[in-house]
Amino acid sequence: MDSLEPQSEIKSSASTTTWTSFFELIKTVSFVLVVAFLIRHYLVQPFVVDGASMEPNFHHQEYILVDKLGYRLHTPSRGDVIVFHPPVSQDNFIKRIIGLPGETVTVKGHQIFVDGTLVEENYLPDRGQPDTPPTDYTVGSDEYFVMGDNRDHSKDSRVLGPIPAERIIGRAWLVLFPVKNLTVVATPTYPGLETSASTEALVRTAITQPF
């Protein structure tokens, strides 16, 4: 009978170790899931480009990471490439910010003017200038005028109207895949134009950003 007691103790010890390891695994997996949730919903989120509306700078099926934190700290800048929820579709769109809150955007063929100043877009190829009448768009105090880089094949603010700040998910930060296209997404500058909205617009937009 005495010989059975150590065996019983060994079995009990092994069982306890198994359950301890199991609970440690559950804790680790839970921690990883929570961190992944926080990163995805508050820091960065992956998206896949669908379509050709941002060519030649972004391509169909490219895998990008979107910065979701930056716009909680500052307003979007002119030239930022953003992902947003359009008002007429369940899909997310990717476009470039051209007009800031309070500005008037004029589209004349392939030329864009903001408050009368030509928007110089060195990141686009020269496409000539079709003879079309100008169209003016007024951007609201908490809105942004966005356009696809592939202007002839883009459904953007020319159709949708300016995009409310609350619909913006974040800024395209990194092209991750394919590996040959790996790059940090830079924001261009525009001579003669402000980079970001005024301080007054900054306060209004920050208030409307969902947390």
mmCIF file of N, CA and C in Angstrom, residues 70-143:
data_model
loop_
_atom_site.group_PDB
_atom_site.id
_atom_site.type_symbol
_atom_site.label_atom_id
_atom_site.label_comp_id
_atom_site.label_asym_id
_atom_site.label_seq_id
_atom_site.Cartn_x
_atom_site.Cartn_y
_atom_site.Cartn_z
ATOM 1 N N GLY A 70 -2.595 58.722 -36.307
ATOM 2 C CA GLY A 70 -2.128 60.072 -36.615
ATOM 3 C C GLY A 70 -3.215 61.120 -36.621
ATOM 4 N N TYR A 71 -4.371 60.795 -37.205
ATOM 5 C CA TYR A 71 -5.434 61.791 -37.316
ATOM 6 C C TYR A 71 -6.172 62.028 -35.999
ATOM 7 N N ARG A 72 -5.836 61.272 -34.979
ATOM 8 C CA ARG A 72 -6.343 61.579 -33.645
ATOM 9 C C ARG A 72 -5.491 62.660 -32.982
ATOM 10 N N LEU A 73 -4.308 62.890 -33.562
ATOM 11 C CA LEU A 73 -3.374 63.873 -33.003
ATOM 12 C C LEU A 73 -3.281 65.134 -33.843
ATOM 13 N N HIS A 74 -3.611 65.032 -35.121
ATOM 14 C CA HIS A 74 -3.554 66.198 -36.017
ATOM 15 C C HIS A 74 -4.508 65.982 -37.174
ATOM 16 N N THR A 75 -4.828 67.057 -37.882
ATOM 17 C CA THR A 75 -5.738 66.947 -39.014
ATOM 18 C C THR A 75 -5.013 66.412 -40.241
ATOM 19 N N PRO A 76 -5.753 65.868 -41.195
ATOM 20 C CA PRO A 76 -5.142 65.404 -42.438
ATOM 21 C C PRO A 76 -4.463 66.548 -43.193
ATOM 22 N N SER A 77 -3.439 66.187 -43.964
ATOM 23 C CA SER A 77 -2.692 67.169 -44.756
ATOM 24 C C SER A 77 -3.041 67.025 -46.233
ATOM 25 N N ARG A 78 -2.878 68.125 -46.959
ATOM 26 C CA ARG A 78 -3.057 68.065 -48.398
ATOM 27 C C ARG A 78 -2.016 67.106 -48.997
ATOM 28 N N GLY A 79 -2.470 66.240 -49.874
ATOM 29 C CA GLY A 79 -1.567 65.260 -50.480
ATOM 30 C C GLY A 79 -1.568 63.916 -49.786
ATOM 31 N N ASP A 80 -2.097 63.836 -48.567
ATOM 32 C CA ASP A 80 -2.205 62.543 -47.887
ATOM 33 C C ASP A 80 -3.066 61.591 -48.715
ATOM 34 N N VAL A 81 -2.649 60.342 -48.783
ATOM 35 C CA VAL A 81 -3.488 59.296 -49.380
ATOM 36 C C VAL A 81 -4.245 58.642 -48.236
ATOM 37 N N ILE A 82 -5.563 58.677 -48.320
ATOM 38 C CA ILE A 82 -6.388 58.208 -47.212
ATOM 39 C C ILE A 82 -7.288 57.050 -47.635
ATOM 40 N N VAL A 83 -7.701 56.275 -46.632
ATOM 41 C CA VAL A 83 -8.747 55.264 -46.807
ATOM 42 C C VAL A 83 -9.951 55.742 -46.018
ATOM 43 N N PHE A 84 -11.128 55.653 -46.634
ATOM 44 C CA PHE A 84 -12.331 56.192 -45.979
ATOM 45 C C PHE A 84 -13.561 55.381 -46.373
ATOM 46 N N HIS A 85 -14.634 55.582 -45.577
ATOM 47 C CA HIS A 85 -15.941 54.987 -45.866
ATOM 48 C C HIS A 85 -16.719 55.973 -46.732
ATOM 49 N N PRO A 86 -16.960 55.694 -48.006
ATOM 50 C CA PRO A 86 -17.763 56.621 -48.823
ATOM 51 C C PRO A 86 -19.226 56.554 -48.410
ATOM 52 N N PRO A 87 -19.977 57.606 -48.676
ATOM 53 C CA PRO A 87 -21.375 57.625 -48.247
ATOM 54 C C PRO A 87 -22.291 56.747 -49.089
ATOM 55 N N VAL A 88 -21.811 56.244 -50.240
ATOM 56 C CA VAL A 88 -22.696 55.531 -51.165
ATOM 57 C C VAL A 88 -22.290 54.079 -51.371
ATOM 58 N N SER A 89 -21.370 53.559 -50.579
ATOM 59 C CA SER A 89 -20.887 52.197 -50.784
ATOM 60 C C SER A 89 -20.465 51.588 -49.460
ATOM 61 N N GLN A 90 -20.549 50.260 -49.387
ATOM 62 C CA GLN A 90 -20.077 49.555 -48.193
ATOM 63 C C GLN A 90 -18.581 49.274 -48.269
ATOM 64 N N ASP A 91 -17.986 49.465 -49.451
ATOM 65 C CA ASP A 91 -16.554 49.266 -49.624
ATOM 66 C C ASP A 91 -15.789 50.489 -49.141
ATOM 67 N N ASN A 92 -14.527 50.280 -48.791
ATOM 68 C CA ASN A 92 -13.647 51.395 -48.439
ATOM 69 C C ASN A 92 -12.952 51.901 -49.699
ATOM 70 N N PHE A 93 -12.746 53.222 -49.777
ATOM 71 C CA PHE A 93 -12.090 53.835 -50.927
ATOM 72 C C PHE A 93 -10.716 54.351 -50.520
ATOM 73 N N ILE A 94 -9.801 54.396 -51.485
ATOM 74 C CA ILE A 94 -8.490 55.003 -51.272
ATOM 75 C C ILE A 94 -8.333 56.145 -52.274
ATOM 76 N N LYS A 95 -8.066 57.355 -51.775
ATOM 77 C CA LYS A 95 -7.934 58.540 -52.627
ATOM 78 C C LYS A 95 -6.909 59.482 -51.996
ATOM 79 N N ARG A 96 -6.598 60.561 -52.728
ATOM 80 C CA ARG A 96 -5.648 61.559 -52.246
ATOM 81 C C ARG A 96 -6.383 62.852 -51.899
ATOM 82 N N ILE A 97 -5.997 63.462 -50.769
ATOM 83 C CA ILE A 97 -6.613 64.724 -50.357
ATOM 84 C C ILE A 97 -6.066 65.864 -51.219
ATOM 85 N N ILE A 98 -6.979 66.594 -51.839
ATOM 86 C CA ILE A 98 -6.618 67.740 -52.673
ATOM 87 C C ILE A 98 -7.079 69.044 -52.043
ATOM 88 N N GLY A 99 -8.301 69.065 -51.537
ATOM 89 C CA GLY A 99 -8.862 70.273 -50.941
ATOM 90 C C GLY A 99 -9.102 70.130 -49.454
ATOM 91 N N LEU A 100 -8.796 71.194 -48.710
ATOM 92 C CA LEU A 100 -8.944 71.203 -47.252
ATOM 93 C C LEU A 100 -10.226 71.927 -46.837
ATOM 94 N N PRO A 101 -10.610 71.812 -45.570
ATOM 95 C CA PRO A 101 -11.824 72.480 -45.093
ATOM 96 C C PRO A 101 -11.826 73.968 -45.402
ATOM 97 N N GLY A 102 -12.977 74.435 -45.926
ATOM 98 C CA GLY A 102 -13.163 75.862 -46.199
ATOM 99 C C GLY A 102 -12.655 76.330 -47.542
ATOM 100 N N GLU A 103 -12.030 75.458 -48.328
ATOM 101 C CA GLU A 103 -11.465 75.861 -49.616
ATOM 102 C C GLU A 103 -12.455 75.641 -50.760
ATOM 103 N N THR A 104 -12.162 76.283 -51.884
ATOM 104 C CA THR A 104 -12.915 76.053 -53.112
ATOM 105 C C THR A 104 -11.998 75.369 -54.117
ATOM 106 N N VAL A 105 -12.417 74.211 -54.580
ATOM 107 C CA VAL A 105 -11.637 73.439 -55.546
ATOM 108 C C VAL A 105 -12.272 73.603 -56.924
ATOM 109 N N THR A 106 -11.466 73.961 -57.901
ATOM 110 C CA THR A 106 -11.927 74.102 -59.275
ATOM 111 C C THR A 106 -11.247 73.048 -60.146
ATOM 112 N N VAL A 107 -12.060 72.268 -60.836
ATOM 113 C CA VAL A 107 -11.540 71.231 -61.730
ATOM 114 C C VAL A 107 -11.787 71.681 -63.160
ATOM 115 N N LYS A 108 -10.703 71.809 -63.915
ATOM 116 C CA LYS A 108 -10.794 72.182 -65.322
ATOM 117 C C LYS A 108 -9.932 71.214 -66.137
ATOM 118 N N GLY A 109 -10.602 70.224 -66.718
ATOM 119 C CA GLY A 109 -9.853 69.180 -67.410
ATOM 120 C C GLY A 109 -8.999 68.419 -66.422
ATOM 121 N N HIS A 110 -7.698 68.354 -66.692
ATOM 122 C CA HIS A 110 -6.765 67.691 -65.790
ATOM 123 C C HIS A 110 -6.075 68.672 -64.842
ATOM 124 N N GLN A 111 -6.472 69.910 -64.888
ATOM 125 C CA GLN A 111 -5.900 70.907 -63.988
ATOM 126 C C GLN A 111 -6.819 71.115 -62.793
ATOM 127 N N ILE A 112 -6.204 71.227 -61.619
ATOM 128 C CA ILE A 112 -6.938 71.453 -60.377
ATOM 129 C C ILE A 112 -6.457 72.769 -59.775
ATOM 130 N N PHE A 113 -7.394 73.599 -59.353
ATOM 131 C CA PHE A 113 -7.072 74.852 -58.689
ATOM 132 C C PHE A 113 -7.714 74.858 -57.307
ATOM 133 N N VAL A 114 -6.989 75.359 -56.331
ATOM 134 C CA VAL A 114 -7.526 75.530 -54.978
ATOM 135 C C VAL A 114 -7.495 77.012 -54.651
ATOM 136 N N ASP A 115 -8.682 77.593 -54.465
ATOM 137 C CA ASP A 115 -8.808 79.038 -54.230
ATOM 138 C C ASP A 115 -8.033 79.829 -55.286
ATOM 139 N N GLY A 116 -8.083 79.353 -56.508
ATOM 140 C CA GLY A 116 -7.452 80.055 -57.621
ATOM 141 C C GLY A 116 -6.004 79.700 -57.879
ATOM 142 N N THR A 117 -5.372 78.923 -57.007
ATOM 143 C CA THR A 117 -3.966 78.533 -57.160
ATOM 144 C C THR A 117 -3.870 77.151 -57.795
ATOM 145 N N LEU A 118 -3.069 77.026 -58.844
ATOM 146 C CA LEU A 118 -2.902 75.741 -59.523
ATOM 147 C C LEU A 118 -2.242 74.732 -58.588
ATOM 148 N N VAL A 119 -2.797 73.545 -58.533
ATOM 149 C CA VAL A 119 -2.224 72.456 -57.746
ATOM 150 C C VAL A 119 -1.201 71.733 -58.620
ATOM 151 N N GLU A 120 0.074 71.856 -58.266
ATOM 152 C CA GLU A 120 1.134 71.212 -59.030
ATOM 153 C C GLU A 120 1.348 69.790 -58.508
ATOM 154 N N GLU A 121 1.051 68.830 -59.358
ATOM 155 C CA GLU A 121 1.104 67.425 -58.944
ATOM 156 C C GLU A 121 2.218 66.702 -59.711
ATOM 157 N N ASN A 122 3.419 66.777 -59.173
ATOM 158 C CA ASN A 122 4.578 66.191 -59.844
ATOM 159 C C ASN A 122 4.578 64.667 -59.803
ATOM 160 N N TYR A 123 3.712 64.089 -59.007
ATOM 161 C CA TYR A 123 3.630 62.639 -58.896
ATOM 162 C C TYR A 123 2.735 62.026 -59.976
ATOM 163 N N LEU A 124 2.165 62.864 -60.856
ATOM 164 C CA LEU A 124 1.312 62.385 -61.930
ATOM 165 C C LEU A 124 1.955 62.644 -63.288
ATOM 166 N N PRO A 125 1.716 61.768 -64.251
ATOM 167 C CA PRO A 125 2.258 62.000 -65.594
ATOM 168 C C PRO A 125 1.504 63.121 -66.303
ATOM 169 N N ASP A 126 2.137 63.724 -67.274
ATOM 170 C CA ASP A 126 1.497 64.774 -68.064
ATOM 171 C C ASP A 126 0.470 64.133 -68.996
ATOM 172 N N ARG A 127 -0.794 64.531 -68.848
ATOM 173 C CA ARG A 127 -1.854 63.903 -69.630
ATOM 174 C C ARG A 127 -2.510 64.862 -70.623
ATOM 175 N N GLY A 128 -1.918 66.067 -70.797
ATOM 176 C CA GLY A 128 -2.553 67.030 -71.677
ATOM 177 C C GLY A 128 -3.744 67.674 -71.000
ATOM 178 N N GLN A 129 -4.363 68.628 -71.668
ATOM 179 C CA GLN A 129 -5.477 69.352 -71.067
ATOM 180 C C GLN A 129 -6.689 69.361 -71.987
ATOM 181 N N PRO A 130 -7.676 68.501 -71.743
ATOM 182 C CA PRO A 130 -8.898 68.521 -72.553
ATOM 183 C C PRO A 130 -9.644 69.838 -72.360
ATOM 184 N N ASP A 131 -10.297 70.271 -73.379
ATOM 185 C CA ASP A 131 -11.023 71.546 -73.337
ATOM 186 C C ASP A 131 -12.386 71.336 -72.700
ATOM 187 N N THR A 132 -12.433 71.431 -71.386
ATOM 188 C CA THR A 132 -13.685 71.256 -70.650
ATOM 189 C C THR A 132 -13.931 72.462 -69.756
ATOM 190 N N PRO A 133 -15.191 72.828 -69.549
ATOM 191 C CA PRO A 133 -15.482 73.969 -68.684
ATOM 192 C C PRO A 133 -15.139 73.675 -67.237
ATOM 193 N N PRO A 134 -14.741 74.689 -66.468
ATOM 194 C CA PRO A 134 -14.394 74.466 -65.054
ATOM 195 C C PRO A 134 -15.609 74.157 -64.201
ATOM 196 N N THR A 135 -15.385 73.359 -63.168
ATOM 197 C CA THR A 135 -16.431 73.039 -62.196
ATOM 198 C C THR A 135 -15.902 73.355 -60.811
ATOM 199 N N ASP A 136 -16.671 74.110 -60.043
ATOM 200 C CA ASP A 136 -16.262 74.506 -58.693
ATOM 201 C C ASP A 136 -16.926 73.619 -57.640
ATOM 202 N N TYR A 137 -16.144 73.319 -56.592
ATOM 203 C CA TYR A 137 -16.647 72.539 -55.460
ATOM 204 C C TYR A 137 -16.264 73.264 -54.174
ATOM 205 N N THR A 138 -17.222 73.498 -53.305
ATOM 206 C CA THR A 138 -16.956 74.140 -52.025
ATOM 207 C C THR A 138 -16.820 73.082 -50.947
ATOM 208 N N VAL A 139 -15.703 73.144 -50.218
ATOM 209 C CA VAL A 139 -15.424 72.152 -49.179
ATOM 210 C C VAL A 139 -15.907 72.691 -47.835
ATOM 211 N N GLY A 140 -16.700 71.897 -47.123
ATOM 212 C CA GLY A 140 -17.240 72.323 -45.833
ATOM 213 C C GLY A 140 -16.172 72.395 -44.744
ATOM 214 N N SER A 141 -16.573 72.896 -43.593
ATOM 215 C CA SER A 141 -15.623 73.153 -42.503
ATOM 216 C C SER A 141 -15.029 71.882 -41.911
ATOM 217 N N ASP A 142 -15.683 70.747 -42.079
ATOM 218 C CA ASP A 142 -15.143 69.489 -41.550
ATOM 219 C C ASP A 142 -15.088 68.436 -42.657
ATOM 220 N N GLU A 143 -14.775 68.885 -43.881
ATOM 221 C CA GLU A 143 -14.755 68.001 -45.035
ATOM 222 C C GLU A 143 -13.421 68.092 -45.785
#
